[in-house]
Coordinates of C-alpha atoms in Angstrom, one line a residue:
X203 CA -63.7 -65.3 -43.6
X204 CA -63.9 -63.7 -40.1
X205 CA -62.2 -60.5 -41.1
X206 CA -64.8 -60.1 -43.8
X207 CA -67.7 -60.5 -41.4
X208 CA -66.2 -58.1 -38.7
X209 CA -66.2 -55.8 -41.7
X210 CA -69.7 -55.8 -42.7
X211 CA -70.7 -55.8 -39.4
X212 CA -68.9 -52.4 -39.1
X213 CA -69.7 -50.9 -42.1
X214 CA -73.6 -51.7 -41.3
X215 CA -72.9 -50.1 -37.9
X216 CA -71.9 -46.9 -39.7
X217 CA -74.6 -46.9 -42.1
X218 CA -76.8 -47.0 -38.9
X219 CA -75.2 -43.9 -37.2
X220 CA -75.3 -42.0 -40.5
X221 CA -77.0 -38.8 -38.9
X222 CA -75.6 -38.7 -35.6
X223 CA -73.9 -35.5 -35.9
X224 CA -76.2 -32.5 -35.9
X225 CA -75.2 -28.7 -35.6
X226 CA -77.5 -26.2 -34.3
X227 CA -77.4 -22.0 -34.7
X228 CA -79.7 -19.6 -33.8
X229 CA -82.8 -19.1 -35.3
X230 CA -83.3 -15.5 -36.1
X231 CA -79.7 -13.9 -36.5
X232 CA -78.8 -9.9 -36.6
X233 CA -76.2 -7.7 -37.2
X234 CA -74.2 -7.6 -34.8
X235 CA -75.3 -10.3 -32.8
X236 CA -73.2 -13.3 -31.7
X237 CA -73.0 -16.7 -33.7
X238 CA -72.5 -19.9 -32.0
X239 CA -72.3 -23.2 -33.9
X240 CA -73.1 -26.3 -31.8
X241 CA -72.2 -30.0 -33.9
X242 CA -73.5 -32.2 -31.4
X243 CA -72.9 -36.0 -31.3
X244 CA -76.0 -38.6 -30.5
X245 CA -73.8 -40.9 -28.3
X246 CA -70.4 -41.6 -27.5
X247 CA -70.1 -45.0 -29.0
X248 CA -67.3 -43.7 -30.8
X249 CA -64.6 -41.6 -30.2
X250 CA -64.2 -37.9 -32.2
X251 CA -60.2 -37.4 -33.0
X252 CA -61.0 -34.1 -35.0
X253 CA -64.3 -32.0 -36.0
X254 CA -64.8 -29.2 -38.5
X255 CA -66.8 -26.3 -39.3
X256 CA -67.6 -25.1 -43.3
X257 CA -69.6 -22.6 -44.8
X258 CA -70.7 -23.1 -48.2
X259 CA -68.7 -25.9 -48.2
X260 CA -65.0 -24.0 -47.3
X261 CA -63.4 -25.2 -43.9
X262 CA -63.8 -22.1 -41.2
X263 CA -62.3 -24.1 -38.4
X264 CA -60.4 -27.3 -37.3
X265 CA -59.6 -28.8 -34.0
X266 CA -59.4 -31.9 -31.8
X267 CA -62.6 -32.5 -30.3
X268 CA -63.8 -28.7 -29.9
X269 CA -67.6 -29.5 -30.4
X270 CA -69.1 -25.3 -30.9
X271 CA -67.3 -22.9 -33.5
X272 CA -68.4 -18.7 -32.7
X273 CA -68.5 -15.5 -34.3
X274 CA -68.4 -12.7 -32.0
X275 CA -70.4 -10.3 -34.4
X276 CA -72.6 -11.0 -37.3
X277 CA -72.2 -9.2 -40.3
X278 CA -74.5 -9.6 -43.5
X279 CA -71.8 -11.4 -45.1
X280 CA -71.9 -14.0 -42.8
X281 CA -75.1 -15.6 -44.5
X282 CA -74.3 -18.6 -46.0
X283 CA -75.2 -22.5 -45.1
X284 CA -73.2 -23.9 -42.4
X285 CA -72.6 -27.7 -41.6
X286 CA -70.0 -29.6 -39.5
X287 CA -68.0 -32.7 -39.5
X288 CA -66.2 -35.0 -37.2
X289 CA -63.6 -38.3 -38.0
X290 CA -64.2 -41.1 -35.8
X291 CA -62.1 -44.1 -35.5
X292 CA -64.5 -47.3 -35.6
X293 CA -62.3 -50.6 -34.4
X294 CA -58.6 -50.1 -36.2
X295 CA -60.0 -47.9 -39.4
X296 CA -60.8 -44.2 -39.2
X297 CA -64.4 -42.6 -40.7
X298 CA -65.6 -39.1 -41.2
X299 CA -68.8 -38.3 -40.0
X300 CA -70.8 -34.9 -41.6
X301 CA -73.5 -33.0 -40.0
X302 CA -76.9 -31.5 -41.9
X303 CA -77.0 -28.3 -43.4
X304 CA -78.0 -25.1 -41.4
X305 CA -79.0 -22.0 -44.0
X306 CA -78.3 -19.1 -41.5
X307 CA -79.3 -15.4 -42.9
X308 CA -78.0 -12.3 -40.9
X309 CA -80.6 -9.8 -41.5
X310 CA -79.6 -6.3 -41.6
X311 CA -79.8 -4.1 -38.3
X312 CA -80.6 -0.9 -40.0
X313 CA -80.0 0.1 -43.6
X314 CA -77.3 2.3 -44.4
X315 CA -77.6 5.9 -43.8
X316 CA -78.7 8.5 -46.2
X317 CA -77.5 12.1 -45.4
X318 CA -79.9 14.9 -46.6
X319 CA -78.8 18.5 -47.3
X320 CA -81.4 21.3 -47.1
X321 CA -79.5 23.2 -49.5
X322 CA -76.9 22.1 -51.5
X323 CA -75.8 25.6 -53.3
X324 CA -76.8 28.1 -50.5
X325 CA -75.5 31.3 -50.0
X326 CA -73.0 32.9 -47.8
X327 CA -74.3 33.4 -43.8
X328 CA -77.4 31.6 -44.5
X329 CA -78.5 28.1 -42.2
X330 CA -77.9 24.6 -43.8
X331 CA -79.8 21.6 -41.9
X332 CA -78.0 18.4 -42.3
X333 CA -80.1 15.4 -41.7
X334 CA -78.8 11.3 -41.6
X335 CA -81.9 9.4 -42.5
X336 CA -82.0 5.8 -41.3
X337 CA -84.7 3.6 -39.0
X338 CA -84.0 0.5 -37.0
X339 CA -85.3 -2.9 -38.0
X340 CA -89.0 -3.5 -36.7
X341 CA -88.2 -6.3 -35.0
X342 CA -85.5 -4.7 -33.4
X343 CA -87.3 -1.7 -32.6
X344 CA -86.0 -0.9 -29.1
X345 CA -82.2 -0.3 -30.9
X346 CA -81.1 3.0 -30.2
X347 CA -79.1 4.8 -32.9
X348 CA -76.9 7.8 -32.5
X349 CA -75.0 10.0 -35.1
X350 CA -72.1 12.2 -36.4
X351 CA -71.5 14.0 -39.3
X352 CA -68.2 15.0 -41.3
X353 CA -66.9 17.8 -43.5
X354 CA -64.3 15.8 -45.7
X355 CA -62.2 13.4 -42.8
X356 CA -63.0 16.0 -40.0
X357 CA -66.0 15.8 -37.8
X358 CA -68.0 18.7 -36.9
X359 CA -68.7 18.1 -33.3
X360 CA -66.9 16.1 -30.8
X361 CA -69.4 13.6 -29.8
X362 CA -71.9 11.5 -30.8
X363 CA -75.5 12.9 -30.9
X364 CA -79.0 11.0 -30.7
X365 CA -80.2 13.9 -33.1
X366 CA -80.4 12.7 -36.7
X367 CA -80.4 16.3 -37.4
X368 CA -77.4 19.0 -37.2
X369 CA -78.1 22.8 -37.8
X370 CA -75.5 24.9 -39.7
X371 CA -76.4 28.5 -38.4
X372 CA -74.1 30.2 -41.1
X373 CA -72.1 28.7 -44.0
X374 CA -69.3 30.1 -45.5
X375 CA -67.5 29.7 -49.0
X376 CA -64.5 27.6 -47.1
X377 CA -67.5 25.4 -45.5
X378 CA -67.4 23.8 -49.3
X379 CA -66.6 20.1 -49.5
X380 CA -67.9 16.9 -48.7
X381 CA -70.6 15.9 -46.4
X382 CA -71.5 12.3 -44.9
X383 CA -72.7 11.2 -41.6
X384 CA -72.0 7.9 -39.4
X385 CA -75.0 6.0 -38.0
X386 CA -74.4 3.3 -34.8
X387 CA -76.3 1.1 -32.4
X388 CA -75.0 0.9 -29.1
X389 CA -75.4 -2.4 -28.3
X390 CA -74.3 -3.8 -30.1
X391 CA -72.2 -1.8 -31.6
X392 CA -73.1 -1.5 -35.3
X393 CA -71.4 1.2 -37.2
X394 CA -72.7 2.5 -40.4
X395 CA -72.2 5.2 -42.9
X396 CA -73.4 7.4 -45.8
X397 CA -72.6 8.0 -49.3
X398 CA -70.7 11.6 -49.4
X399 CA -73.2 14.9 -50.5
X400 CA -71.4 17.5 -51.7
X401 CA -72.6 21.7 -50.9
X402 CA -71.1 24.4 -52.8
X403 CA -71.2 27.7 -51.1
X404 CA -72.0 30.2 -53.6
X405 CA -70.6 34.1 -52.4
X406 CA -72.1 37.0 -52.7
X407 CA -70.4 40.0 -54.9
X408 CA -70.5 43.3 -53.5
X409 CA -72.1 45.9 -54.5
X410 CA -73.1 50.1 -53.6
X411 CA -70.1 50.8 -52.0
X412 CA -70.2 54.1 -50.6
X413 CA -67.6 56.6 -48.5
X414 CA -69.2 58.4 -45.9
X415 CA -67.2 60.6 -43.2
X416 CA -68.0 61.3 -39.6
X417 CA -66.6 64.2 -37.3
X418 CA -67.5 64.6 -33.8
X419 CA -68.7 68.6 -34.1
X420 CA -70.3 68.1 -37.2
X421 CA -67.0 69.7 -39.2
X422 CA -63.8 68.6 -40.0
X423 CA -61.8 70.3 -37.5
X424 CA -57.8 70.8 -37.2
X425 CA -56.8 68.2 -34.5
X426 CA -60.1 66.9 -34.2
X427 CA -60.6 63.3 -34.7
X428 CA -62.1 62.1 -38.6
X429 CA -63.8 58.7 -39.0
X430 CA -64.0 57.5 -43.0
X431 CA -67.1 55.3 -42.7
X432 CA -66.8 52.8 -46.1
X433 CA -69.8 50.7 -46.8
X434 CA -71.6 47.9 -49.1
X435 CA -75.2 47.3 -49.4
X436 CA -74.5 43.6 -50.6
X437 CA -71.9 41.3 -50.0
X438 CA -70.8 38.3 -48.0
X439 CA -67.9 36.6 -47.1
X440 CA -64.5 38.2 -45.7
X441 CA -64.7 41.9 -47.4
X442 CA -61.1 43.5 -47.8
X443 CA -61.9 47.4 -47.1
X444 CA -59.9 49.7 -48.2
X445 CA -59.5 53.4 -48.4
X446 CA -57.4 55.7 -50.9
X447 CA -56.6 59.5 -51.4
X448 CA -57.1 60.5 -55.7
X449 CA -55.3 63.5 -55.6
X450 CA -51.9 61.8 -54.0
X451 CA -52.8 58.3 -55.8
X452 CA -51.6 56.6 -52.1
X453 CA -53.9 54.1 -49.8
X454 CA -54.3 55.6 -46.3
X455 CA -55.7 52.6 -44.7
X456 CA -56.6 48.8 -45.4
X457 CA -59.3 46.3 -43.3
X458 CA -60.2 43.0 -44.1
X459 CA -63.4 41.8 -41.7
X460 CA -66.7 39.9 -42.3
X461 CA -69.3 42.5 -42.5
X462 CA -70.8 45.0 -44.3
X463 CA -68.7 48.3 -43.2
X464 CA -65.2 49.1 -41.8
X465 CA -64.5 52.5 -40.5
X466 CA -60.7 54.2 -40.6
X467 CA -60.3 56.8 -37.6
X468 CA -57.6 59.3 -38.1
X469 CA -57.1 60.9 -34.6
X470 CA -55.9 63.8 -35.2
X471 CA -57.0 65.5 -38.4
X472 CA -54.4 67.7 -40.0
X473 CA -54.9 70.8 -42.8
X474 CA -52.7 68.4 -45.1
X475 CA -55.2 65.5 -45.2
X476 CA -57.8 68.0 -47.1
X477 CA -58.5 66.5 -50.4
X478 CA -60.6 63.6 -52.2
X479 CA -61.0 60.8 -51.0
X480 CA -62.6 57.1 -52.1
X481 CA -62.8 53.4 -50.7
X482 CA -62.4 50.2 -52.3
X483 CA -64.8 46.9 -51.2
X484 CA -63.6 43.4 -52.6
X485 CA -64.5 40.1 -51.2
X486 CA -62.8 37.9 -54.4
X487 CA -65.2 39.4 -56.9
X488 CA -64.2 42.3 -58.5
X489 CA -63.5 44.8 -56.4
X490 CA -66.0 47.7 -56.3
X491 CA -65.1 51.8 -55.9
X492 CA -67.1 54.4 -54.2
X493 CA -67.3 57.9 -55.5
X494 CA -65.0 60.5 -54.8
X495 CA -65.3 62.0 -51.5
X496 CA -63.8 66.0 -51.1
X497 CA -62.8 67.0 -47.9
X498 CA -61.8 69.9 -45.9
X499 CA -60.0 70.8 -43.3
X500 CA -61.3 73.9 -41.2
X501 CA -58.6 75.6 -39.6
X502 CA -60.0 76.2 -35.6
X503 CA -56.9 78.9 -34.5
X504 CA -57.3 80.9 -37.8
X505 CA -60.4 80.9 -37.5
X506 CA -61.2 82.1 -34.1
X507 CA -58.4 84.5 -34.7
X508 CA -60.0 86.0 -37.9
X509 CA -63.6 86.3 -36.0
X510 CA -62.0 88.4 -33.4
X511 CA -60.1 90.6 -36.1
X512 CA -63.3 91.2 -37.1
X513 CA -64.9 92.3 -34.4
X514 CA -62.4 94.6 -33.4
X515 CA -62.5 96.2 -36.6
X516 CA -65.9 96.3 -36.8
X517 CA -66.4 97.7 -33.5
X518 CA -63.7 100.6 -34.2
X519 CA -65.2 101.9 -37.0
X520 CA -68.4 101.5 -36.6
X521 CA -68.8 103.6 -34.0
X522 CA -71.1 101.6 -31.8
X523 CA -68.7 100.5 -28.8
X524 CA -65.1 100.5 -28.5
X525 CA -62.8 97.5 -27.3
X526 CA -60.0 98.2 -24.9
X527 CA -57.4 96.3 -25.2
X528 CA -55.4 95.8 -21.8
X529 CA -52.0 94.1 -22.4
X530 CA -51.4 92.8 -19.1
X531 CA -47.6 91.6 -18.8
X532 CA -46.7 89.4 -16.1
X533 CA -43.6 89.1 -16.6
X534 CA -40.6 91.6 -16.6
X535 CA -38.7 88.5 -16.2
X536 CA -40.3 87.4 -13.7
X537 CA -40.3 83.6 -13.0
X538 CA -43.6 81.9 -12.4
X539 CA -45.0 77.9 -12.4
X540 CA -47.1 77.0 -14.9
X541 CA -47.6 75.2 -18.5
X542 CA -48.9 76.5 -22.2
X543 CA -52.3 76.4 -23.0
X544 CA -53.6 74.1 -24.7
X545 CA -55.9 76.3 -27.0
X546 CA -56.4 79.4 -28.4
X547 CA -60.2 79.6 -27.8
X548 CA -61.9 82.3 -25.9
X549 CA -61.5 82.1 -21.8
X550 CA -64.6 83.3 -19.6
X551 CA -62.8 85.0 -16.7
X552 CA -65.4 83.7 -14.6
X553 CA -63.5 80.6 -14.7
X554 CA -62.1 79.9 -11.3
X555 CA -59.6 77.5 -10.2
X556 CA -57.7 78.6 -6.7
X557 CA -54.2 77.1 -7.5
X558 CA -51.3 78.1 -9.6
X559 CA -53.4 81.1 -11.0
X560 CA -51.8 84.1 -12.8
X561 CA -52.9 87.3 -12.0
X562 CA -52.2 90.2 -13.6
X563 CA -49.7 92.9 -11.5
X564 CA -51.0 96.3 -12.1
X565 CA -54.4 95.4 -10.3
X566 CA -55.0 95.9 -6.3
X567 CA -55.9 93.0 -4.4
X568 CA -58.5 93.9 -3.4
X569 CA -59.8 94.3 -7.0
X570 CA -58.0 91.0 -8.7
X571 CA -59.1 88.9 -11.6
X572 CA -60.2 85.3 -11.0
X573 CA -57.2 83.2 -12.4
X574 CA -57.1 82.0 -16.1
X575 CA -55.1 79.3 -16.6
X576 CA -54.3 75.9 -14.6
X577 CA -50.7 75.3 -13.6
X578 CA -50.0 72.1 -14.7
X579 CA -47.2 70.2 -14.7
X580 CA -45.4 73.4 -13.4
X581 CA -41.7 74.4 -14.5
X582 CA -39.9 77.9 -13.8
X583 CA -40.7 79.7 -17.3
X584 CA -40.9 83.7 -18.3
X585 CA -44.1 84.2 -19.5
X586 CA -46.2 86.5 -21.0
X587 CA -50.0 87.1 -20.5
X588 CA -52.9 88.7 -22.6
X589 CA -56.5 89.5 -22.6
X590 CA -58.8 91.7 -24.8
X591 CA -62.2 92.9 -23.0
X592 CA -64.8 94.0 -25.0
X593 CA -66.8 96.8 -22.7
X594 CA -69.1 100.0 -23.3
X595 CA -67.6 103.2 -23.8
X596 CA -67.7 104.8 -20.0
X597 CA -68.8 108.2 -20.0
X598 CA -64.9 109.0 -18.0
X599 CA -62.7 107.1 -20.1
X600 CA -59.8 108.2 -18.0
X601 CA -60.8 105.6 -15.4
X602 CA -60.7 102.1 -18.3
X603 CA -59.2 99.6 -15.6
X604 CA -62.1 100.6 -13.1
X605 CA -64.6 100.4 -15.8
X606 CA -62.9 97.0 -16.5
X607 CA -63.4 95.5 -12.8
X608 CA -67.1 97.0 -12.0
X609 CA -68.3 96.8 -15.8
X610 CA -70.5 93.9 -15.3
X611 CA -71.5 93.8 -19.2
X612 CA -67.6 93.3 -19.8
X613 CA -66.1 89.7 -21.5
X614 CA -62.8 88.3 -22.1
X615 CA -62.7 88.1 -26.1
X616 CA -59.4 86.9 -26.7
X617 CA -56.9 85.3 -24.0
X618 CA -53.2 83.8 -24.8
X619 CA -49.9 83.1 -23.2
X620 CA -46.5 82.9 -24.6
X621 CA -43.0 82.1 -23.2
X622 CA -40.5 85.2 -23.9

């Protein structure tokens, strides 16, 4: 009979101390921010052996007498109702004890990012503006956000940036892919990103291709540099440039480069390379021909040589002058320093240069040339040296190599030397 009346006494007790645990949270709860669950006790009348933590009515945590439960950083799937419970041992039985209910809703930080493409089929070299589109929460309004953006898994600058908004100068047909961007708070740290926007880079063919030469006198000269100029008036991309010679059927030259012209420089032009010519422009399209290009070759020493021909002739016959031709030798093997010339073309004898001169031997000092030629890089050579004068007929023509010296109306027409 005692026994029983300990036992209601103890079960009223309980009944009493029904709501004695109570677990507290935060009110207002974001992402990111920290969680901490608090089952408090209203006395100590009895002992706690264990207390537990549940959301949605799962266990999250169990202990011996731990009496707060945290999460370090609130996500939105964290929302749930939350409620706690303890087991107490009352006299020589044990109870469990169970807090209220708590509904806790993490409300979101900032919504997910939305990345914005100005263009999303633009065309080679022009600007693409990629924006990520995303706002804090009002009442969080003093969160600051930064971004970065991504082509595919790589991202296209090093750092974060507070800009929502990255400029593309120039695209390019390998700049194709995959675009999203990442969104973050810094504190706390809340890391977001975008759905993937995909840009196609759409390449321009080329078109008007044209071959156009360039020589430094105006003329193709023998041993004169030659520059074949090839050209597009539309294209982009990397253009593969490449030039060709029709009468051979070879390729003389081959340039791959992004821009509208390539030019091939052939140093020293030669009377072989005469002939037609054409260039090829392809940047993955079909590639695109110019017209056929002749060219010629002049010949400078034949030409020069042919002039002064000319002239004698012309001179001899027509009875208007005469040219005396003075074959000056220097030579009778006779060893002097100096080097070849390096050209045919006519010498003024005017031309002064103290050193190394050659001066012919069947003229007086005191009534000597001015030197022709430059010794350079001198060796011990036999040599033979040349001039033709053009002059007036003198009245004595006994006396030519006078009329020569004091003939102020006299010119060097031809000069040349030659080892023997």
């Amino acid at each position: 009979m005692l026994l029983l009346w300990s036992l209601l006494v103890i079960f009223a007790s309980a009944s009493e101390e029904a709501d004695w645990l109570t677990l507290r949270a935060p009110s207002a709860i974001f992402e990111g921010d920290r969680i901490d669950l608090i089952c408090q006790r209203k006395t100590d009348k009895w002992k706690i052996q264990t207390m537990a933590y549940y959301k949605d009515g799962k266990k999250l945590h169990f202990s011996n007498e731990v009496f707060s439960f945290s999460i370090p950083s609130a996500v939105l799937s964290d929302s749930g109702s939350y409620s706690c419970s303890a087991t107490v041992r009352i006299y020589l039985r044990y109870y469990s004890k169970k807090s209220n209910s708590i509904k806790i809703q993490v409300q979101e930080l900032f919504p997910y990012p939305v990345l914005t493409v100005s263009a999303s089929w633009p065309t080679e070299g022009s600007p693409v503006t990629l924006t990520c589109e995303t706002q804090p929460s009002p009442q969080r309004s003093n969160a600051q956000l930064r971004y970065r953006f991504f082509r595919g898994g790589r991202a296209l600058a090093s750092s974060w940036s507070s800009s929502p908004e990255l400029q593309l100068p120039a695209v390019w047909k390998e700049d194709s892919g995959s675009y999203w961007c990442q969104a973050e708070t810094v504190t706390p740290r809340v890391t977001k990103q975008s759905l993937q926007s995909q840009i196609q880079v759409q390449r321009v063919p080329v078109s008007n291709v044209s071959l156009d030469i360039w020589a430094p006198k105006g003329m193709v000269i023998e041993g004169e540099s030659l520059v074949l100029l090839c050209s597009v008036a539309e294209g982009t991309g990397n253009i593969t440039f490449s030039w060709h010679r029709e009468d051979t059927g070879t390729s003389v030259g081959r340039k791959t480069q992004r821009s509208l012209s390539a030019e091939m420089e052939v140093p020293a032009v030669q009377e072989s390379d005469a002939g037609r010519y054409y260039c090829r422009a392809d940047n993955g399209h079909e590639p695109i021909q110019s017209k056929v290009l002749s060219i010629c070759v002049r010949r400078t020493r034949g030409y020069r040589r042919d002039r002064i021909t000319a002239r004698v002739l012309g001179a001899l016959c027509g009875g208007l002058g005469f040219i005396v031709a003075v074959l000056l030798l220097y030579c009778g093997f006779h060893k002097v320093s100096g080097g070849h010339s390096a050209t045919d073309a006519p010498r003024d004898a005017s031309s002064a240069n103290p050193q190394g001169s050659i001066r012919p031997s069947s003229l007086p000092d005191t009534e000597e040339l001015q030197p022709e030629y430059v010794n350079v890089n001198p060796v011990d050579v036999d040599v033979v040296y040349s001039q033709v004068w053009s002059i007036q007929p003198p009245e004595d023509s006994a006396n030519i190599r006078r009329t020569i010296l004091e003939n102020k109306d006299s010119h060097v027409i031809y000069s040349n030397i030659k080892e023997t």
